[in-house]
Structures are given as structure tokens and as C-alpha cells.
XYZ file of C-alpha atoms in Angstrom:
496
model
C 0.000 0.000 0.000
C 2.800 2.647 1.013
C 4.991 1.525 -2.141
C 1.410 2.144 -4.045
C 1.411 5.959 -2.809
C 4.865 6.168 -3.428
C 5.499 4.929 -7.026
C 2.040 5.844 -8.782
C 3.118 9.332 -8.903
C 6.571 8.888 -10.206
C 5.350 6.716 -12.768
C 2.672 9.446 -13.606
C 5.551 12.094 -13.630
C 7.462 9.518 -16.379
C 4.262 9.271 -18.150
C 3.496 13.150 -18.090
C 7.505 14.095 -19.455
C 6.255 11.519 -22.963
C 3.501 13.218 -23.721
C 3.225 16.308 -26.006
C 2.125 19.722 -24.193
C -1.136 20.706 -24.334
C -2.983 23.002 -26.852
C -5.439 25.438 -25.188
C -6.777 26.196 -22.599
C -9.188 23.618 -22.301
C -6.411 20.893 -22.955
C -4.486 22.648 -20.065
C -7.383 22.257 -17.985
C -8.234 18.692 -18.253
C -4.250 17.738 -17.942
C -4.219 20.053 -14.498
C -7.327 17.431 -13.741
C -5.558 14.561 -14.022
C -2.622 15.392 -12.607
C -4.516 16.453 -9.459
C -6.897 12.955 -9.568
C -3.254 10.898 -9.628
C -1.927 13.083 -6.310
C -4.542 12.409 -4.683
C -4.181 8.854 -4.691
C -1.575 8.869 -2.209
C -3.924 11.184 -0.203
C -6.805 8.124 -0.280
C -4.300 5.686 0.607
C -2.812 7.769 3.276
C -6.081 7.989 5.050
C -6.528 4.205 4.525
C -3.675 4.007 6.397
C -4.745 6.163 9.267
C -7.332 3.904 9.787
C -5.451 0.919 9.821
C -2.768 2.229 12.075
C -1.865 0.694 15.453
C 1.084 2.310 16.861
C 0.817 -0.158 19.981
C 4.221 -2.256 19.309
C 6.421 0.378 16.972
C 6.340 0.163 13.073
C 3.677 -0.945 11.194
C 2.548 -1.479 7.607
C 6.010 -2.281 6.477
C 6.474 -3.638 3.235
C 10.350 -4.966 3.071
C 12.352 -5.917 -0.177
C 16.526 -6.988 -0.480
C 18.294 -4.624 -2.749
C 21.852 -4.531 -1.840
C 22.478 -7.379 0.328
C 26.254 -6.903 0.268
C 25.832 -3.696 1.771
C 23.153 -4.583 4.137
C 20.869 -1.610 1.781
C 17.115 -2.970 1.116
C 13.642 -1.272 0.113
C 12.420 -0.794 3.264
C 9.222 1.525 3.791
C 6.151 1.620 6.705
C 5.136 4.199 9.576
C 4.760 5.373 12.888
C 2.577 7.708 15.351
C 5.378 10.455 13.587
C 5.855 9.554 10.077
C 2.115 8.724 9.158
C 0.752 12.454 10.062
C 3.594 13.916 8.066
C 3.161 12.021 5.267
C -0.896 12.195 5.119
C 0.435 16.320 5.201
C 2.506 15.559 2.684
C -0.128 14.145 0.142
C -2.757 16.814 0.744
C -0.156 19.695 0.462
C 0.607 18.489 -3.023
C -2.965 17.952 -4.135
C -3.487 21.774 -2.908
C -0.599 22.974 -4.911
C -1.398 21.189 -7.895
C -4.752 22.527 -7.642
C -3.721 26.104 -8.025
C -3.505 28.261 -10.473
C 0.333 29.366 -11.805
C 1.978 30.952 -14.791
C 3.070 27.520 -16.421
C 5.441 29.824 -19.319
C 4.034 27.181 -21.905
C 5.156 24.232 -20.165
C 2.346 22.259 -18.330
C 3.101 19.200 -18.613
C 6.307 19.612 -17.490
C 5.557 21.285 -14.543
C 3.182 18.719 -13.343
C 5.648 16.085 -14.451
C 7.787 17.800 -11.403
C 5.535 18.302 -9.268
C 4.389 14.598 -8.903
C 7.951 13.490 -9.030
C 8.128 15.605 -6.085
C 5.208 13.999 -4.395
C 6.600 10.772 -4.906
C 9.666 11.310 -3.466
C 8.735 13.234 -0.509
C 6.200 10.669 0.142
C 9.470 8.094 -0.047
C 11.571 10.086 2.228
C 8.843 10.202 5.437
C 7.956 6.661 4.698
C 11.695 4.853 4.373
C 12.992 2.668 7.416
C 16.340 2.358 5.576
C 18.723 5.275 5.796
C 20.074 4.491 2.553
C 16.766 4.915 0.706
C 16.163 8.097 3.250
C 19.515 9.320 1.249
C 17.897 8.766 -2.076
C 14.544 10.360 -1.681
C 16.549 12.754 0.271
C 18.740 13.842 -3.118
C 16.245 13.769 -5.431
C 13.540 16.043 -3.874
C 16.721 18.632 -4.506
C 16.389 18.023 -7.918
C 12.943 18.406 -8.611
C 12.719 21.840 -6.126
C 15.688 23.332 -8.019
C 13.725 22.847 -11.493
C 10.519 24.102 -10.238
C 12.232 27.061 -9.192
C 14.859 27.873 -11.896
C 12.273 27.142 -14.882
C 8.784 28.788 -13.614
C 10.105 30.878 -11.011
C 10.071 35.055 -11.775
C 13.065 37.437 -10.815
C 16.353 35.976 -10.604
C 15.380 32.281 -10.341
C 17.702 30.615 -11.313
C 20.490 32.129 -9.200
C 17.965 31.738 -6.316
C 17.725 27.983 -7.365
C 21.301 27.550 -8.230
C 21.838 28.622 -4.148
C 19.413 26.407 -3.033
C 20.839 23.708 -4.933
C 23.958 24.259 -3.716
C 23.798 24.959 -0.300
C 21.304 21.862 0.375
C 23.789 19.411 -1.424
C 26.279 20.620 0.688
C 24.366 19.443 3.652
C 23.519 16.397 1.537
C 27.087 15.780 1.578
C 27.336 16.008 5.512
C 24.669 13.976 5.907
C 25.885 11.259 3.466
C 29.071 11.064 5.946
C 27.052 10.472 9.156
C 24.865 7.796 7.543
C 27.985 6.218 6.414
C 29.764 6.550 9.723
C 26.721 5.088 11.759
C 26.823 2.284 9.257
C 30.158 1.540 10.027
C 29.841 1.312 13.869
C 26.585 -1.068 13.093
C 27.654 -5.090 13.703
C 26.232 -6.175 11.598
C 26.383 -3.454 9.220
C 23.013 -2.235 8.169
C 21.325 0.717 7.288
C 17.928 -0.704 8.196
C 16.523 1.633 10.554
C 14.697 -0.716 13.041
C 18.158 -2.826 13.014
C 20.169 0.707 14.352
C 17.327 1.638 16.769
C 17.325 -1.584 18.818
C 21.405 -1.293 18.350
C 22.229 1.796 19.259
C 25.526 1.250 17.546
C 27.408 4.646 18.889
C 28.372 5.496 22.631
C 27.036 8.690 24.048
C 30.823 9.967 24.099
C 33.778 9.899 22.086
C 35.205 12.111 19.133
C 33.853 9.188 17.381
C 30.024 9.863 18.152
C 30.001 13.476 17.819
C 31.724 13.523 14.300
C 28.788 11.632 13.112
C 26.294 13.253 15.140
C 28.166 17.163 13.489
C 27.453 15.049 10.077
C 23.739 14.695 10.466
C 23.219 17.861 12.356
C 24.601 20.131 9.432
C 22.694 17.922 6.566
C 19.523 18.337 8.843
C 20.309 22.069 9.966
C 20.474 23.138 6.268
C 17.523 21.663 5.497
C 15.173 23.052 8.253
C 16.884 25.776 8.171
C 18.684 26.901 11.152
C 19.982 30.280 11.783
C 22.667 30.725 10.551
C 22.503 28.154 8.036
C 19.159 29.860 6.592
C 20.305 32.493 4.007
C 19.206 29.969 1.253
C 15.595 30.371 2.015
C 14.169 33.444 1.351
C 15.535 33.929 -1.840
C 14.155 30.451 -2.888
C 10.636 31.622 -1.901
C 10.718 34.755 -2.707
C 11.666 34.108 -6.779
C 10.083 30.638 -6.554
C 5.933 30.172 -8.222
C 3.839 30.016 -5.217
C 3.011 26.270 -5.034
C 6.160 25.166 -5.523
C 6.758 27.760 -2.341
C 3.910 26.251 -0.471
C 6.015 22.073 -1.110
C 9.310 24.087 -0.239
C 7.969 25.594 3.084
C 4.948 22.639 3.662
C 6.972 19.610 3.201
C 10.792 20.327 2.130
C 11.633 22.023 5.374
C 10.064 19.300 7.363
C 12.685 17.037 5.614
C 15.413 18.741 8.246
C 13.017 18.473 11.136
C 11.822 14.896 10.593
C 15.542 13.722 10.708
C 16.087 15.302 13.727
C 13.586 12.699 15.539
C 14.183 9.598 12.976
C 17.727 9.619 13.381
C 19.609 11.314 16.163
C 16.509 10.924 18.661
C 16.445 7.498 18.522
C 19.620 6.155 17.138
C 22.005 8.627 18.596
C 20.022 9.418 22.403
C 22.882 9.388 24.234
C 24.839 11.764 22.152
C 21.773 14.146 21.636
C 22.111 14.384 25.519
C 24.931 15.896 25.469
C 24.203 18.588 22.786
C 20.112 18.760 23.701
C 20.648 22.342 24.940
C 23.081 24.227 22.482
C 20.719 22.764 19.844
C 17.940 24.603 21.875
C 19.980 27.873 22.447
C 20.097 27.222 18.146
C 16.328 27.013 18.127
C 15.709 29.779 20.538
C 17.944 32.116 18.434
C 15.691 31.277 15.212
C 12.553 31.950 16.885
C 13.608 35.079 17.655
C 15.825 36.087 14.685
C 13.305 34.909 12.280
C 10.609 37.023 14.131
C 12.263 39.975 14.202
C 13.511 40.337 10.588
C 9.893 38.868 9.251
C 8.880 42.389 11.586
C 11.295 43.987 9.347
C 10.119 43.178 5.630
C 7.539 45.138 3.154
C 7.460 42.139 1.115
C 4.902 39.784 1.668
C 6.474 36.506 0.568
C 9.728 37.481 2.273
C 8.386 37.959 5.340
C 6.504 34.508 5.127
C 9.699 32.751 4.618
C 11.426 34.071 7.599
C 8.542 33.253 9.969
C 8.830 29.194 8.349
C 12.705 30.115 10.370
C 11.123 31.265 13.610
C 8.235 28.263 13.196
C 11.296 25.544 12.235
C 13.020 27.371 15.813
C 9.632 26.101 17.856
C 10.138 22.575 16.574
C 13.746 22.328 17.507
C 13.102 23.673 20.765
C 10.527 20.532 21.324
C 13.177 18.038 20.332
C 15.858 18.959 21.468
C 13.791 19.630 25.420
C 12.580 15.880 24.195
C 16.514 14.794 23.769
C 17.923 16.218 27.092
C 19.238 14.637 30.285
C 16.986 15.424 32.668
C 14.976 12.827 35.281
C 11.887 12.806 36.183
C 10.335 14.731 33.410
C 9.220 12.032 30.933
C 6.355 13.309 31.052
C 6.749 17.126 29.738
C 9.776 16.015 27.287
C 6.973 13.700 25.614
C 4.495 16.614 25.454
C 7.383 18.449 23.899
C 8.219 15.764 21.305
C 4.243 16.084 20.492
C 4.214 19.669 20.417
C 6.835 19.402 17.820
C 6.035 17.098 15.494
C 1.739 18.794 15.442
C 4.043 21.994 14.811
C 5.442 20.511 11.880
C 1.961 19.439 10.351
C 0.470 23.170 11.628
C 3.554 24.607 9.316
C 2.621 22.490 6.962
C -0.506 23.266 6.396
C -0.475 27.297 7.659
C 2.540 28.406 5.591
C 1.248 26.146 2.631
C -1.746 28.013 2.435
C -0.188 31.913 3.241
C 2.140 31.143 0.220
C -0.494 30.123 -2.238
C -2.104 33.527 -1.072
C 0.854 35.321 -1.872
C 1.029 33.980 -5.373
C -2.712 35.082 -5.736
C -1.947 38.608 -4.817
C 1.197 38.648 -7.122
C -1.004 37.422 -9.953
C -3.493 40.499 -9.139
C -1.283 43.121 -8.754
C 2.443 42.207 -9.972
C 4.038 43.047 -6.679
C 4.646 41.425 -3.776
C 5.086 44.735 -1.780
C 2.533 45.116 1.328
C 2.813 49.003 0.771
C 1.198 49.063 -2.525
C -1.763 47.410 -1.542
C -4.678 48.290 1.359
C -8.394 48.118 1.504
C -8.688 44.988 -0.286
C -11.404 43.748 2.227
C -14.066 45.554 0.372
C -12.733 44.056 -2.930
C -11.801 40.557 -1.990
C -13.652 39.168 1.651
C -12.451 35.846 0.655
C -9.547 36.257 -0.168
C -9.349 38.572 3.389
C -11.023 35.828 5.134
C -8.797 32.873 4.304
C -5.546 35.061 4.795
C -7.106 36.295 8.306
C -7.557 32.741 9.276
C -4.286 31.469 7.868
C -2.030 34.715 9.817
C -4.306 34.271 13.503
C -2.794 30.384 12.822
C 0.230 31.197 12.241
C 0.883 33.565 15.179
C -0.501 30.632 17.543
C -4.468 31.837 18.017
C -6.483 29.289 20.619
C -9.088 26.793 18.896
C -6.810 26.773 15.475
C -3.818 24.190 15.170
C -0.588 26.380 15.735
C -1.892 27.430 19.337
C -2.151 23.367 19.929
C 1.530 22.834 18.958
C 2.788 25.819 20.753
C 0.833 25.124 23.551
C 2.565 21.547 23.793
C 6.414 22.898 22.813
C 6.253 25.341 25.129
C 4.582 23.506 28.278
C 6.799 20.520 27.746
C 10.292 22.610 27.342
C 9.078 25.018 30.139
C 10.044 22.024 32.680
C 13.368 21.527 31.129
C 14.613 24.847 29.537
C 12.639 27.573 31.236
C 14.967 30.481 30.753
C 15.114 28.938 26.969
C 11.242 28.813 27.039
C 10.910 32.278 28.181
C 13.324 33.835 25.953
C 11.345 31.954 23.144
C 7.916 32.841 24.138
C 9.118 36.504 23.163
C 8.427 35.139 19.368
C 5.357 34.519 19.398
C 4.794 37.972 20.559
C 6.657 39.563 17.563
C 4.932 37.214 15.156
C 1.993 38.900 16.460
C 2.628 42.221 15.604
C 4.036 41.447 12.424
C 0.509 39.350 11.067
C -1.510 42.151 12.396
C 0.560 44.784 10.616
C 0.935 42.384 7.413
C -3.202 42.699 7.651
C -3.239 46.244 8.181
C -1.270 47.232 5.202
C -2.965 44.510 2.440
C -6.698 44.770 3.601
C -7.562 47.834 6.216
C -7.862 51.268 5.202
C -8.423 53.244 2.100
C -8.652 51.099 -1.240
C -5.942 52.669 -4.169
C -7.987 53.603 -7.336
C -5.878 50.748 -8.825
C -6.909 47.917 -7.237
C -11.211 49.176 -7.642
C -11.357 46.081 -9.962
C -9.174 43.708 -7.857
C -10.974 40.325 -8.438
C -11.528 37.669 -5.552
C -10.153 34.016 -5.427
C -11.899 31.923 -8.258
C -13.167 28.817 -7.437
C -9.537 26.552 -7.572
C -8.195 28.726 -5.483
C -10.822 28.763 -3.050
C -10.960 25.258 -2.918
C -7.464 24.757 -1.975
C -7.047 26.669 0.526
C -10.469 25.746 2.008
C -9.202 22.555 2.078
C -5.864 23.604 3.875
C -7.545 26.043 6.526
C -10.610 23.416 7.051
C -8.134 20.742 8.852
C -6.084 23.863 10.649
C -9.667 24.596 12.346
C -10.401 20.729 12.894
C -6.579 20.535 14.454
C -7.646 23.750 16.740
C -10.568 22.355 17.855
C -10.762 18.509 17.895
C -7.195 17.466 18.215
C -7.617 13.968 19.911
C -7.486 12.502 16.592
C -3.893 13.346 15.715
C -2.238 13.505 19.032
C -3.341 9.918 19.732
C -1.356 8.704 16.718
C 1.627 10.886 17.373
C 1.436 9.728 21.658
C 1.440 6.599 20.112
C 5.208 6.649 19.127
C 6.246 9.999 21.173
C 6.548 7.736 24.609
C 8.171 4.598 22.474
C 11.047 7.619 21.211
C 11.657 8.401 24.219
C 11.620 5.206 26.080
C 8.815 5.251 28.663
């Protein structure tokens, strides 16, 4: 079933680069159909999955095959309370994207031919339980990113693309080395991630350990991104078409984040001990960097892409409170570990949807400047309406899913970290002020003659990100459902 929602879009994608573009609008149409019907497959069979879950005894719904025996390397793929939620993300996050409308410079098919590639991989990479086929998915979501970006991106895209491209290979490249130097220490060697977790192949000391722990951290740091190792990012979304913004911030950046919990929380513990609260000074200094210069921007998608840095801060704060060497607090370190991983899905889904908006402004008005704009409420109350929804999640509003994760990251790390808790609750202040004043310049006041005939969000659009913003109000309100699956695993992690 997993291999199912893996493969059937990366087949599609081969399929889709054969054909011939389409002629006309129409022809457009249909193929933006069909690409949409085939990413939603994964979606169905990510729900069937849901259902089937049980979390009780670790794993489940793995579906094993050799590949390299020599090197211990097989096709190894199934879930967990974290993995499944991510991935289900995953799938709807793409069928969103696809959904929406973008400037596709006369190449459709192509750029649905990416996009399900993309799908497929990122599906791969949440779903592997071998860290040789996490490497794999791992490279090739690079590739497909840097072509979205660099072919139907506007401004300078491809420089912005060539620097995403090169600083994520270069944590690629540090993350290669720790998965090789973990597989070394392994007896028997294997990359097979259930194999290292009941190992636990490294000691919690020794230059040894914390060479290959530096090697992950960097590959996984780049990725999320970390301050300082963030400079990549807002260029990427800022020249970048807005969907393939809303997979960069939605799933990409979870990428760095996931690894974080897959890998060095539960095959390096002992060694995450020991560096559990620099990483959280790290985190801290993100939430409140990326706060403060999001405060600082006039340009809307900018200052969306630093606030996925301060969000990325508030789910390394919950791991690495999750990671330290404390006693007696298993309970509040697994409330942190669940308050990061529903922060992940909240970004997700939130920052998905406030990039799509920005790429429905830009296609109305040809700017993404917040100063040329104001009094679009009268003009556009949907498009007001979903953006007020999507900003109040964002900055952590109760009864709407970023208030649930923050709630949990900061209650759980408040028992561990508390001057680190307190320093970071000063972000969510400052992400505050800078929604309400990103609101106040695109939709209060007096409407510019200019924008009198500023349309609303047609129907695709509307769709989308009603889909998006529906399960960030179910989250808020009824959020049993996911925190079950993810307690499931969360106390497993951590070993209570």
C-alpha cells in the first residue's frame, strides 16, 4: 500500500515528461485534472492508512524488499505515530498545490511532471525505514525543487535555485558522511533503521560519536533551516511560483526536522544528551531572529519565509527539550516531542496556504510589496477571510492548530529549559505584531484607485485553501485525533 502511494506518482511524472504539451486552454485544464486525480491517490491511501494504524508495538505497515544485500541496503518503507501524520500532510499539500492556479510559461506538462515526481519522493523520504533509501529520496527532492524554481520561477530564479541547490547538497554531503559513519559502527552493518534503533551502535561519548552526530546535524540544519545556516531560504521563496513555495515551506523544510527525531533521537540518544541544549539555544535564536527580521520586511512573501525560520526554531526547541538529560520529566519532554512534530503538520498546512495567497496577490497586482496594496477587504472578503484565518494560525491563536503545537512545545520545554522557554515565548509575541501589521497594510484602510477592480479568489483557489484552513480549524478544535497517533510513538522515542 505505502509503495502504491509512493510509485504511482513517479510513474505518472514519467508518463506526463512523454507526452506532447497541451494546446489550449481547455487541454491545459483537463491535464491540471488529471494530474490532481493521480496526487490524490496517495492522499486516499494515506487515510486508509490512518485507519489501519496501530502504533501499539512500533512500526507498522512495512512492506520490506533486499536490494543490496552486500551492503546490508534494502527497500524498506512503513510508519509510525510520527511519520504517518507527516506524510498524510505531505499528500494533501501536493494535491493543494497542484490545484492552483500558476503561470506555467508554456510548459504544463512539465511542470506537473515535477511536481508529482516531487510527491513521490517526498512521500518516499517520510515513509523509508532504511537510511540508505532516506539518502535517495533525500537527493532527489533537490532536484525536482531546483527545477521548479529555476524554470517557472520570476526574478532571478535561477540564481535563487542555483543557491538552493547548492547549499542543500552541501548538507547532503554532511549527511551522506554520518549515515555512512553510523553504518560503520553497526555489527552487523546495516542501514535498516529498526536494526540501528534496537542497536544503538554509537556510545554517548567519544570524538567518534560526535563527528557523526556534526554530520547529520549540518545535513539536517540546512535543510530546516537553522539560523545561521538559513540564508538559502528566502531567496528560494521569494523568486520561486507560489506552489512550488507552499512544497518548499509545507513539506521540504520538514525534511530537516523529521531527521532530527528519525535519526539522532532514537539512534544517537545518548549523544543528543549531550548537545540537547546548544541545539535549543540554536532554536531559541531562530525563533527570535526569524521574528524579528519577518517584523522587518515590506514584502509579503519574504516575510513569510522568515517566519517558516522562527516556526522551524519552535520545533527544535521541542526536540531537542525531548533529547535532554533530565529525570523525572518524561512526562513534559513527551508533550514536547508532540508539540513538535503537530508543529510541523500546523507549518505544513499554515505556511502552505499563506504562500499560495501570496502567489494570488502577485497574480493580481504584480508586486509582492505590502505598501502598494490596502483596503482589499471591500474588494476581496475571501480572499481577506482565508488570509485572516491562515495569519491568527500562524501567530498561535487558541481553537486553530498552531496554538495546539505551541501550547505543547512550550509547556513541555518550560520544565526543562525555562529560561530557553521564556526567551522563546518573546516570538510569538513579535509574530503577532508582524501578522496584524501584514493585515493592516494589504486589507484595512483606504482602497488605491488601482486595485477598484481587484478580483476575488476563483473557485480553484478557493478550494485549496479551504481545504488547507478546514483541517487547521479541525486541528484547533478537535485534536484527539492526531495527538493519539503521534502519543502513540512519542513515549516509544523516548523510552517510557
Amino acid at each position: 500500500m505505502l509503495t502504491v502511494a509512493i510509485f504511482v506518482p513517479i510513474v505518472a511524472a514519467i508518463v506526463l515528461a512523454l507526452r506532447p504539451n497541451p494546446e489550449g486552454d481547455a487541454a491545459t485544464t483537463r491535464l491540471r485534472a488529471i494530474a490532481a486525480g493521480i496526487s490524490a491517490i496517495p492522499l486516499v491511501i494515506m487515510v486508509v492508512a490512518w485507519v489501519r494504524f496501530d502504533g501499539s508495538e512500533g512500526f507498522d505497515l512495512i512492506e520490506s524488499v533486499r536490494w543490496i544485500p552486500t551492503l546490508g541496503v534494502g527497500y524498506k518503507v512503513g510508519v509510525d505515530g510520527v511519520s504517518l501524520p507527516l506524510a498524510a500532510m505531505t499528500a494533501l499539500v501536493f494535491v493543494a498545490s497542484i490545484i492552483y492556479p500558476v503561470d506555467f510559461k508554456g510548459r504544463a506538462r512539465q511542470y506537473f511532471a515535477l511536481m508529482l515526481f516531487l510527491e513521490g519522493v517526498s512521500l518516499g523520504l517520510f515513509l523509508a525505514l532504511d537510511l540508505f533509501l532516506f539518502f535517495v529520496f533525500w537527493d532527489l527532492s533537490l532536484v525536482g525543487m531546483y527545477f521548479l524554481i529555476g524554470a517557472w520561477g520570476h526574478g532571478d530564479a535561477q540564481r535563487s535555485a542555483l543557491k538552493f541547490f547548492i547549499y542543500t547538497l552541501a548538507g547532503s554531503l554532511a549527511l551522506l558522511l554520518g549515515i555512512i559513519g553510523l553504518y560503520l559502527a553497526s555489527d552487523p552493518r546495516t542501514f535498516d533503521m529498526e536494526a540501528l534503533i534496537a542497536q544503538q551502535p554509537l556510545p554517548a561519548r567519544g570524538l567518534y560519536s560526535s563527528l557523526v552526530f556534526l554530520g547529520f546535524f549540518l545535513g539536517f540544519a540546512i535543510k530546516t533551516p537553522l539560523v545561521p545556516f538559513h540564508t538559502w531560504l528566502p531567496p528560494a521563496h521569494v523568486d520561486a511560483p507560489a506552489p512550488a513555495s507552499a512544497i518548499l515551506a509545507g513539506v521540504l523544510l520538514k525534511m530537516g526536522t523529521y531527521g532530527f527525531v528519525r535519526v539522532l533521537l532514537t539512534m544517537m540518544p545518548g549523544t543528543f544528551e549531550r548537545f540537547a541544549f546548544p541545539i535549543g539555544v540554536i532554536a531559541v535564536v531562530s525563533i527570535v531572529y526569524g521574528a524579528l527580521v519577518a517584523l522587518a520586511q515590506t514584502n509579503i512573501k519574504r516575510l513569510i519565509a522568515y517566519t517558516s525560520v522562527n516556526h522551524m526554531g519552535y520545533v527544535l526547541l521541542g526536540v531537542a527539550a525531548a533529547a535532554a538529560a533530565v529525570s523525572g520529566e518524561a512526562d513534559s519532554q513527551k508533550v514536547a516531542l508532540t508539540g513538535a512534530t503537530v508543529e510541523m503538520i500546523a507549518h505544513g498546512l499554515i505556511t502552505g496556504a499563506l504562500f499560495l495567497i501570496s502567489g494570488s496577490i502577485l497574480a493580481r497586482g504584480h508586486t509582492y510589496e505590502m505598501d502598494e496594496f490596502g483596503g482589499l477587504a471591500s474588494r476581496a472578503p475571501t480572499l481577506t477571510g482565508v488570509t485572516v484565518v491562515a495569519a491568527f494560525a500562524s501567530l498561535g491563536l487558541p481553537s486553530l492548530a498552531g496554538f495546539v503545537a505551541e501550547f505543547q512545545v512550550f509547556t513541555g520545554t518550560l520544565s526543562i529549559y525555562p529560561w530557553l522557554a521564556g526567551i522563546g515565548l518573546v516570538g510569538i509575541v513579535i509574530t503577532a505584531a508582524l501578522f496584524l501589521r501584514m493585515l493592516q497594510k494589504l486589507f484595512l484602510g483606504s482602497l488605491p484607485e488601482k486595485w477598484i477592480r481587484f478580483p476575488d479568489l476563483d473557485r480553484a483557489e478557493t478550494a485549496a485553501l479551504g481545504g488547507l484552513l478546514a483541517l487547521v480549524v479541525v486541528i484547533g478544535i478537535t485534536p484527539a485525533w492526531l495527538l493519539d497517533v503521534i502519543d502513540s510513538t512519542a513515549g516509544r522515542l523516548l523510552g517510557n
